[in-house]
Amino acid sequence: MAIQSRNKRSINFAMSGMTDIVFLLLIFFMLTTTLIVPASKNVNLPESNNQTQASPVLVLSIADDKTVFVEDQEYTMRELEAVLERMLEPYGEAPTIRLNADRNLVMEEVFAVLNIAKKNRYRVILGTKPMS
Amino acid sequence: MNNFHMSGMTDIVFLLLIFFMLTSTLIAPNAVKLLMPSPGRAPVTVESRIPTITIQSNSRITVDGANIQLENLGMVLDGKLAGQAEPTVKVMTAPNVSVEDAVKVMNVAADRNITVVIKLL
């Protein structure tokens, strides 16, 4: 029986191309996830399901005991304006701050930050966590 | 047997890819926009049609002076803002209202795509 098919096809599955793409995607997602800033201080955020498109350049946290943190550094309310001015200078006009205020904090403290923001034309978003 | 077996590595890479894809979409920035009134932007005639929600120090909520429960707030806002192109409400909070209570009110408005402007009483 010398009948043979002429067009023999390779039955191997060439995986290398797909693996290349998967690797690229993996690297992309690894880089983007590390760019997301986690809640820097142990602040009990209020719950909300709203999401904003604004991408904050700085995280400002106010804990239950009214201590103020910019990123991970503790400051007093008095120093705050100067600190924000210094840190937000490279970001140009109307940068966005994420304010992580503890849910038990009074609004007076939030407005203290908002007044600074209004004076210097910063945009403020209030950090929340998804409803459980 | 000098073949390079790629399938095991590909399995692990796939798992990692799925993990990072899921975590990056789950950590969407959950936040509420805080807007403060800017003087002289809106004329007074337009401003008068904007309902004012007041949160008093005892967490009581009033809309344009009438007492309202939080559960009914959405319904009341729907009624007051029906047919407006850019629905806006003003939220006035007492200084000692907790952030949680204020966010609850802002959630009701934000769920309905209503712009919230907040102010201290």
PDB file of C-alpha atoms in Angstrom:
ATOM      1  CA  MET A   1       0.000   0.000   0.000  1.00  0.00           C
ATOM      2  CA  ALA A   2       2.098   2.851  -1.225  1.00  0.00           C
ATOM      3  CA  ILE A   3      -0.724   5.392  -1.274  1.00  0.00           C
ATOM      4  CA  GLN A   4       0.253   8.374   0.781  1.00  0.00           C
ATOM      5  CA  SER A   5      -1.266  11.721   1.205  1.00  0.00           C
ATOM      6  CA  ARG A   6       0.909  14.414  -0.297  1.00  0.00           C
ATOM      7  CA  ASN A   7       0.039  17.277   1.901  1.00  0.00           C
ATOM      8  CA  LYS A   8       1.111  16.117   5.302  1.00  0.00           C
ATOM      9  CA  ARG A   9       0.315  18.634   7.922  1.00  0.00           C
ATOM     10  CA  SER A  10       2.204  19.132  11.107  1.00  0.00           C
ATOM     11  CA  ILE A  11       0.063  18.064  14.023  1.00  0.00           C
ATOM     12  CA  ASN A  12       2.153  19.954  16.539  1.00  0.00           C
ATOM     13  CA  PHE A  13       0.541  22.840  18.327  1.00  0.00           C
ATOM     14  CA  ALA A  14       2.783  25.873  18.045  1.00  0.00           C
ATOM     15  CA  MET A  15       2.361  27.536  21.385  1.00  0.00           C
ATOM     16  CA  SER A  16       5.254  29.966  21.343  1.00  0.00           C
ATOM     17  CA  GLY A  17       3.407  32.835  19.662  1.00  0.00           C
ATOM     18  CA  MET A  18       0.579  32.713  22.155  1.00  0.00           C
ATOM     19  CA  THR A  19       3.034  32.458  25.017  1.00  0.00           C
ATOM     20  CA  ASP A  20       4.711  35.646  23.810  1.00  0.00           C
ATOM     21  CA  ILE A  21       1.429  37.529  23.871  1.00  0.00           C
ATOM     22  CA  VAL A  22       0.464  36.122  27.264  1.00  0.00           C
ATOM     23  CA  PHE A  23       3.803  37.212  28.641  1.00  0.00           C
ATOM     24  CA  LEU A  24       3.342  40.716  27.308  1.00  0.00           C
ATOM     25  CA  LEU A  25      -0.136  40.931  28.851  1.00  0.00           C
ATOM     26  CA  LEU A  26       1.221  39.587  32.132  1.00  0.00           C
ATOM     27  CA  ILE A  27       3.899  42.249  32.259  1.00  0.00           C
ATOM     28  CA  PHE A  28       1.363  44.956  31.408  1.00  0.00           C
ATOM     29  CA  PHE A  29      -1.047  43.927  34.166  1.00  0.00           C
ATOM     30  CA  MET A  30       1.742  43.507  36.703  1.00  0.00           C
ATOM     31  CA  LEU A  31       2.925  47.059  36.061  1.00  0.00           C
ATOM     32  CA  THR A  32      -0.547  48.623  36.140  1.00  0.00           C
ATOM     33  CA  THR A  33      -1.531  46.903  39.391  1.00  0.00           C
ATOM     34  CA  THR A  34       1.522  48.159  41.228  1.00  0.00           C
ATOM     35  CA  LEU A  35       0.690  51.705  40.131  1.00  0.00           C
ATOM     36  CA  ILE A  36      -2.581  51.645  42.083  1.00  0.00           C
ATOM     37  CA  VAL A  37      -2.003  53.224  45.473  1.00  0.00           C
ATOM     38  CA  PRO A  38      -3.395  51.175  48.348  1.00  0.00           C
ATOM     39  CA  ALA A  39      -5.076  52.854  51.308  1.00  0.00           C
ATOM     40  CA  SER A  40      -1.907  53.971  52.999  1.00  0.00           C
ATOM     41  CA  LYS A  41      -3.094  54.231  56.579  1.00  0.00           C
ATOM     42  CA  ASN A  42      -5.441  52.105  58.579  1.00  0.00           C
ATOM     43  CA  VAL A  43      -8.408  54.366  57.992  1.00  0.00           C
ATOM     44  CA  ASN A  44     -11.933  52.969  58.140  1.00  0.00           C
ATOM     45  CA  LEU A  45     -13.377  54.397  54.939  1.00  0.00           C
ATOM     46  CA  PRO A  46     -17.084  55.139  54.403  1.00  0.00           C
ATOM     47  CA  GLU A  47     -18.964  52.884  51.988  1.00  0.00           C
ATOM     48  CA  SER A  48     -20.068  53.901  48.522  1.00  0.00           C
ATOM     49  CA  ASN A  49     -20.380  52.212  45.171  1.00  0.00           C
ATOM     50  CA  ASN A  50     -19.540  55.296  43.179  1.00  0.00           C
ATOM     51  CA  GLN A  51     -16.424  55.341  41.084  1.00  0.00           C
ATOM     52  CA  THR A  52     -14.671  58.356  39.697  1.00  0.00           C
ATOM     53  CA  GLN A  53     -12.497  58.631  36.643  1.00  0.00           C
ATOM     54  CA  ALA A  54     -10.205  61.174  38.251  1.00  0.00           C
ATOM     55  CA  SER A  55      -6.750  59.822  38.998  1.00  0.00           C
ATOM     56  CA  PRO A  56      -5.369  61.301  42.201  1.00  0.00           C
ATOM     57  CA  VAL A  57      -1.713  62.264  42.379  1.00  0.00           C
ATOM     58  CA  LEU A  58      -1.572  62.241  46.180  1.00  0.00           C
ATOM     59  CA  VAL A  59      -3.280  60.404  49.033  1.00  0.00           C
ATOM     60  CA  LEU A  60      -4.171  62.385  52.122  1.00  0.00           C
ATOM     61  CA  SER A  61      -5.453  60.373  55.081  1.00  0.00           C
ATOM     62  CA  ILE A  62      -7.131  61.602  58.229  1.00  0.00           C
ATOM     63  CA  ALA A  63      -7.455  58.919  60.886  1.00  0.00           C
ATOM     64  CA  ASP A  64     -10.042  58.561  63.620  1.00  0.00           C
ATOM     65  CA  ASP A  65      -7.889  60.513  66.097  1.00  0.00           C
ATOM     66  CA  LYS A  66      -7.547  63.444  63.637  1.00  0.00           C
ATOM     67  CA  THR A  67      -3.936  62.689  62.762  1.00  0.00           C
ATOM     68  CA  VAL A  68      -3.171  63.762  59.206  1.00  0.00           C
ATOM     69  CA  PHE A  69      -0.991  61.734  56.866  1.00  0.00           C
ATOM     70  CA  VAL A  70       0.233  62.762  53.439  1.00  0.00           C
ATOM     71  CA  GLU A  71       1.192  59.482  51.802  1.00  0.00           C
ATOM     72  CA  ASP A  72       2.828  57.841  54.851  1.00  0.00           C
ATOM     73  CA  GLN A  73       4.211  60.884  56.589  1.00  0.00           C
ATOM     74  CA  GLU A  74       2.419  62.405  59.560  1.00  0.00           C
ATOM     75  CA  TYR A  75       1.785  66.159  59.598  1.00  0.00           C
ATOM     76  CA  THR A  76      -0.262  68.591  61.625  1.00  0.00           C
ATOM     77  CA  MET A  77      -3.204  70.471  60.137  1.00  0.00           C
ATOM     78  CA  ARG A  78      -1.159  73.688  60.280  1.00  0.00           C
ATOM     79  CA  GLU A  79       1.722  72.323  58.239  1.00  0.00           C
ATOM     80  CA  LEU A  80      -0.634  70.754  55.740  1.00  0.00           C
ATOM     81  CA  GLU A  81      -1.078  73.683  53.371  1.00  0.00           C
ATOM     82  CA  ALA A  82       2.648  74.258  52.958  1.00  0.00           C
ATOM     83  CA  VAL A  83       3.265  70.540  52.551  1.00  0.00           C
ATOM     84  CA  LEU A  84       0.571  70.193  49.894  1.00  0.00           C
ATOM     85  CA  GLU A  85       1.833  73.216  48.017  1.00  0.00           C
ATOM     86  CA  ARG A  86       5.328  71.787  47.948  1.00  0.00           C
ATOM     87  CA  MET A  87       4.274  68.283  46.959  1.00  0.00           C
ATOM     88  CA  LEU A  88       1.718  69.283  44.323  1.00  0.00           C
ATOM     89  CA  GLU A  89       3.860  71.878  42.591  1.00  0.00           C
ATOM     90  CA  PRO A  90       5.141  69.539  39.842  1.00  0.00           C
ATOM     91  CA  TYR A  91       1.621  68.512  38.830  1.00  0.00           C
ATOM     92  CA  GLY A  92       0.574  71.808  37.299  1.00  0.00           C
ATOM     93  CA  GLU A  93      -2.917  73.257  37.443  1.00  0.00           C
ATOM     94  CA  ALA A  94      -5.753  71.708  39.469  1.00  0.00           C
ATOM     95  CA  PRO A  95      -4.248  68.374  40.557  1.00  0.00           C
ATOM     96  CA  THR A  96      -6.518  65.807  42.211  1.00  0.00           C
ATOM     97  CA  ILE A  97      -6.062  64.700  45.822  1.00  0.00           C
ATOM     98  CA  ARG A  98      -7.639  61.564  47.222  1.00  0.00           C
ATOM     99  CA  LEU A  99      -8.838  62.276  50.742  1.00  0.00           C
ATOM    100  CA  ASN A 100      -9.164  59.129  52.837  1.00  0.00           C
ATOM    101  CA  ALA A 101     -11.192  60.313  55.802  1.00  0.00           C
ATOM    102  CA  ASP A 102     -12.246  57.926  58.542  1.00  0.00           C
ATOM    103  CA  ARG A 103     -15.993  57.339  58.574  1.00  0.00           C
ATOM    104  CA  ASN A 104     -16.303  58.494  62.181  1.00  0.00           C
ATOM    105  CA  LEU A 105     -14.519  61.752  61.540  1.00  0.00           C
ATOM    106  CA  VAL A 106     -16.600  64.931  61.672  1.00  0.00           C
ATOM    107  CA  MET A 107     -17.131  66.958  58.501  1.00  0.00           C
ATOM    108  CA  GLU A 108     -15.371  69.940  60.064  1.00  0.00           C
ATOM    109  CA  GLU A 109     -12.021  68.232  59.478  1.00  0.00           C
ATOM    110  CA  VAL A 110     -12.955  67.426  55.880  1.00  0.00           C
ATOM    111  CA  PHE A 111     -13.853  71.043  55.276  1.00  0.00           C
ATOM    112  CA  ALA A 112     -10.540  72.174  56.736  1.00  0.00           C
ATOM    113  CA  VAL A 113      -8.860  70.231  53.927  1.00  0.00           C
ATOM    114  CA  LEU A 114     -11.444  71.376  51.374  1.00  0.00           C
ATOM    115  CA  ASN A 115     -10.790  75.016  52.208  1.00  0.00           C
ATOM    116  CA  ILE A 116      -7.080  74.553  51.590  1.00  0.00           C
ATOM    117  CA  ALA A 117      -7.935  72.799  48.337  1.00  0.00           C
ATOM    118  CA  LYS A 118     -10.310  75.537  47.264  1.00  0.00           C
ATOM    119  CA  LYS A 119      -7.770  78.252  47.973  1.00  0.00           C
ATOM    120  CA  ASN A 120      -5.087  76.498  45.918  1.00  0.00           C
ATOM    121  CA  ARG A 121      -7.490  75.136  43.305  1.00  0.00           C
ATOM    122  CA  TYR A 122      -6.931  71.438  43.987  1.00  0.00           C
ATOM    123  CA  ARG A 123      -9.623  68.918  43.145  1.00  0.00           C
ATOM    124  CA  VAL A 124     -10.574  66.585  45.968  1.00  0.00           C
ATOM    125  CA  ILE A 125     -12.159  63.147  45.821  1.00  0.00           C
ATOM    126  CA  LEU A 126     -13.279  61.412  48.988  1.00  0.00           C
ATOM    127  CA  GLY A 127     -11.972  57.875  49.203  1.00  0.00           C
ATOM    128  CA  THR A 128     -14.561  55.194  49.887  1.00  0.00           C
ATOM    129  CA  LYS A 129     -14.684  51.429  49.850  1.00  0.00           C
ATOM    130  CA  PRO A 130     -17.236  49.275  48.021  1.00  0.00           C
ATOM    131  CA  MET A 131     -20.390  48.438  49.943  1.00  0.00           C
ATOM    132  CA  SER A 132     -20.268  45.065  51.577  1.00  0.00           C
TER     133      SER A 132
ATOM    134  CA  MET B   1      15.153  14.121  25.345  1.00  0.00           C
ATOM    135  CA  ASN B   2      16.559  17.534  24.687  1.00  0.00           C
ATOM    136  CA  ASN B   3      13.173  19.160  24.080  1.00  0.00           C
ATOM    137  CA  PHE B   4      12.241  22.264  25.995  1.00  0.00           C
ATOM    138  CA  HIS B   5       8.878  21.730  27.658  1.00  0.00           C
ATOM    139  CA  MET B   6       7.105  25.026  27.703  1.00  0.00           C
ATOM    140  CA  SER B   7       3.629  23.890  28.715  1.00  0.00           C
ATOM    141  CA  GLY B   8       4.241  23.894  32.456  1.00  0.00           C
ATOM    142  CA  MET B   9       5.600  27.416  32.405  1.00  0.00           C
ATOM    143  CA  THR B  10       2.742  28.561  30.184  1.00  0.00           C
ATOM    144  CA  ASP B  11       0.260  27.215  32.739  1.00  0.00           C
ATOM    145  CA  ILE B  12       1.852  29.263  35.498  1.00  0.00           C
ATOM    146  CA  VAL B  13       2.070  32.371  33.331  1.00  0.00           C
ATOM    147  CA  PHE B  14      -1.616  32.018  32.482  1.00  0.00           C
ATOM    148  CA  LEU B  15      -2.544  31.730  36.147  1.00  0.00           C
ATOM    149  CA  LEU B  16      -0.517  34.842  36.983  1.00  0.00           C
ATOM    150  CA  LEU B  17      -2.104  36.696  34.072  1.00  0.00           C
ATOM    151  CA  ILE B  18      -5.615  35.857  35.267  1.00  0.00           C
ATOM    152  CA  PHE B  19      -4.703  36.872  38.832  1.00  0.00           C
ATOM    153  CA  PHE B  20      -3.352  40.269  37.780  1.00  0.00           C
ATOM    154  CA  MET B  21      -6.216  40.920  35.386  1.00  0.00           C
ATOM    155  CA  LEU B  22      -8.774  40.301  38.122  1.00  0.00           C
ATOM    156  CA  THR B  23      -7.006  42.344  40.796  1.00  0.00           C
ATOM    157  CA  SER B  24      -6.415  45.312  38.517  1.00  0.00           C
ATOM    158  CA  THR B  25     -10.088  45.556  37.550  1.00  0.00           C
ATOM    159  CA  LEU B  26     -11.302  44.999  41.113  1.00  0.00           C
ATOM    160  CA  ILE B  27      -9.277  47.898  42.480  1.00  0.00           C
ATOM    161  CA  ALA B  28     -11.120  50.601  40.555  1.00  0.00           C
ATOM    162  CA  PRO B  29     -10.878  53.896  42.413  1.00  0.00           C
ATOM    163  CA  ASN B  30     -13.947  53.999  44.626  1.00  0.00           C
ATOM    164  CA  ALA B  31     -14.454  57.612  45.527  1.00  0.00           C
ATOM    165  CA  VAL B  32     -16.933  60.469  45.725  1.00  0.00           C
ATOM    166  CA  LYS B  33     -16.194  63.810  44.105  1.00  0.00           C
ATOM    167  CA  LEU B  34     -16.222  66.728  46.502  1.00  0.00           C
ATOM    168  CA  LEU B  35     -17.253  69.984  44.893  1.00  0.00           C
ATOM    169  CA  MET B  36     -17.395  73.282  46.697  1.00  0.00           C
ATOM    170  CA  PRO B  37     -19.492  76.209  45.557  1.00  0.00           C
ATOM    171  CA  SER B  38     -17.466  78.710  43.573  1.00  0.00           C
ATOM    172  CA  PRO B  39     -18.646  82.292  43.895  1.00  0.00           C
ATOM    173  CA  GLY B  40     -20.055  83.937  40.829  1.00  0.00           C
ATOM    174  CA  ARG B  41     -20.242  80.903  38.584  1.00  0.00           C
ATOM    175  CA  ALA B  42     -23.995  80.422  38.523  1.00  0.00           C
ATOM    176  CA  PRO B  43     -26.449  83.307  38.471  1.00  0.00           C
ATOM    177  CA  VAL B  44     -28.787  83.620  41.460  1.00  0.00           C
ATOM    178  CA  THR B  45     -31.903  82.790  39.442  1.00  0.00           C
ATOM    179  CA  VAL B  46     -30.527  79.381  38.541  1.00  0.00           C
ATOM    180  CA  GLU B  47     -29.242  78.779  42.047  1.00  0.00           C
ATOM    181  CA  SER B  48     -32.679  79.202  43.552  1.00  0.00           C
ATOM    182  CA  ARG B  49     -33.917  76.095  41.713  1.00  0.00           C
ATOM    183  CA  ILE B  50     -31.222  73.937  43.289  1.00  0.00           C
ATOM    184  CA  PRO B  51     -32.630  71.951  46.212  1.00  0.00           C
ATOM    185  CA  THR B  52     -30.711  72.180  49.464  1.00  0.00           C
ATOM    186  CA  ILE B  53     -30.229  69.086  51.596  1.00  0.00           C
ATOM    187  CA  THR B  54     -29.295  69.934  55.145  1.00  0.00           C
ATOM    188  CA  ILE B  55     -27.768  67.421  57.540  1.00  0.00           C
ATOM    189  CA  GLN B  56     -28.164  68.711  61.055  1.00  0.00           C
ATOM    190  CA  SER B  57     -25.892  67.906  63.968  1.00  0.00           C
ATOM    191  CA  ASN B  58     -28.328  65.256  65.215  1.00  0.00           C
ATOM    192  CA  SER B  59     -28.100  63.571  61.757  1.00  0.00           C
ATOM    193  CA  ARG B  60     -31.591  64.769  60.838  1.00  0.00           C
ATOM    194  CA  ILE B  61     -31.983  65.366  57.118  1.00  0.00           C
ATOM    195  CA  THR B  62     -34.112  68.140  55.675  1.00  0.00           C
ATOM    196  CA  VAL B  63     -34.706  69.017  52.032  1.00  0.00           C
ATOM    197  CA  ASP B  64     -35.601  72.672  51.521  1.00  0.00           C
ATOM    198  CA  GLY B  65     -36.676  72.810  55.158  1.00  0.00           C
ATOM    199  CA  ALA B  66     -38.878  69.675  55.215  1.00  0.00           C
ATOM    200  CA  ASN B  67     -37.853  66.717  57.384  1.00  0.00           C
ATOM    201  CA  ILE B  68     -37.073  63.586  55.399  1.00  0.00           C
ATOM    202  CA  GLN B  69     -35.892  60.057  56.100  1.00  0.00           C
ATOM    203  CA  LEU B  70     -32.797  58.879  54.235  1.00  0.00           C
ATOM    204  CA  GLU B  71     -34.800  56.103  52.538  1.00  0.00           C
ATOM    205  CA  ASN B  72     -37.171  58.660  51.003  1.00  0.00           C
ATOM    206  CA  LEU B  73     -34.467  61.086  49.934  1.00  0.00           C
ATOM    207  CA  GLY B  74     -34.057  59.568  46.476  1.00  0.00           C
ATOM    208  CA  MET B  75     -37.764  59.828  45.737  1.00  0.00           C
ATOM    209  CA  VAL B  76     -37.906  63.451  46.879  1.00  0.00           C
ATOM    210  CA  LEU B  77     -34.868  64.370  44.766  1.00  0.00           C
ATOM    211  CA  ASP B  78     -36.376  62.637  41.726  1.00  0.00           C
ATOM    212  CA  GLY B  79     -39.507  64.744  42.162  1.00  0.00           C
ATOM    213  CA  LYS B  80     -37.683  68.028  42.633  1.00  0.00           C
ATOM    214  CA  LEU B  81     -35.188  67.563  39.825  1.00  0.00           C
ATOM    215  CA  ALA B  82     -37.476  66.001  37.214  1.00  0.00           C
ATOM    216  CA  GLY B  83     -36.721  67.301  33.727  1.00  0.00           C
ATOM    217  CA  GLN B  84     -33.571  69.221  34.590  1.00  0.00           C
ATOM    218  CA  ALA B  85     -30.690  68.823  32.186  1.00  0.00           C
ATOM    219  CA  GLU B  86     -27.940  69.179  34.766  1.00  0.00           C
ATOM    220  CA  PRO B  87     -29.442  68.181  38.110  1.00  0.00           C
ATOM    221  CA  THR B  88     -27.535  69.650  41.023  1.00  0.00           C
ATOM    222  CA  VAL B  89     -28.129  69.614  44.757  1.00  0.00           C
ATOM    223  CA  LYS B  90     -26.479  71.515  47.527  1.00  0.00           C
ATOM    224  CA  VAL B  91     -25.595  69.522  50.645  1.00  0.00           C
ATOM    225  CA  MET B  92     -25.112  71.581  53.784  1.00  0.00           C
ATOM    226  CA  THR B  93     -23.655  69.704  56.715  1.00  0.00           C
ATOM    227  CA  ALA B  94     -23.299  70.743  60.324  1.00  0.00           C
ATOM    228  CA  PRO B  95     -19.650  70.745  61.472  1.00  0.00           C
ATOM    229  CA  ASN B  96     -20.078  67.704  63.724  1.00  0.00           C
ATOM    230  CA  VAL B  97     -21.831  65.425  61.232  1.00  0.00           C
ATOM    231  CA  SER B  98     -19.825  62.244  60.675  1.00  0.00           C
ATOM    232  CA  VAL B  99     -18.266  61.550  57.276  1.00  0.00           C
ATOM    233  CA  GLU B 100     -20.293  58.343  57.073  1.00  0.00           C
ATOM    234  CA  ASP B 101     -23.627  60.185  57.311  1.00  0.00           C
ATOM    235  CA  ALA B 102     -22.580  62.748  54.716  1.00  0.00           C
ATOM    236  CA  VAL B 103     -21.423  60.039  52.315  1.00  0.00           C
ATOM    237  CA  LYS B 104     -24.751  58.216  52.704  1.00  0.00           C
ATOM    238  CA  VAL B 105     -26.563  61.327  51.470  1.00  0.00           C
ATOM    239  CA  MET B 106     -24.051  61.890  48.675  1.00  0.00           C
ATOM    240  CA  ASN B 107     -24.502  58.264  47.573  1.00  0.00           C
ATOM    241  CA  VAL B 108     -28.214  58.822  47.019  1.00  0.00           C
ATOM    242  CA  ALA B 109     -27.476  61.777  44.771  1.00  0.00           C
ATOM    243  CA  ALA B 110     -24.551  60.168  42.983  1.00  0.00           C
ATOM    244  CA  ASP B 111     -26.605  57.054  42.177  1.00  0.00           C
ATOM    245  CA  ARG B 112     -28.917  59.347  40.216  1.00  0.00           C
ATOM    246  CA  ASN B 113     -26.089  61.207  38.454  1.00  0.00           C
ATOM    247  CA  ILE B 114     -26.886  64.350  40.390  1.00  0.00           C
ATOM    248  CA  THR B 115     -24.011  66.759  40.920  1.00  0.00           C
ATOM    249  CA  VAL B 116     -23.409  67.424  44.599  1.00  0.00           C
ATOM    250  CA  VAL B 117     -22.007  70.667  45.918  1.00  0.00           C
ATOM    251  CA  ILE B 118     -21.128  70.541  49.591  1.00  0.00           C
ATOM    252  CA  LYS B 119     -20.936  73.337  52.075  1.00  0.00           C
ATOM    253  CA  LEU B 120     -20.601  73.755  55.802  1.00  0.00           C
ATOM    254  CA  LEU B 121     -23.677  75.023  57.643  1.00  0.00           C
TER     255      LEU B 121
END
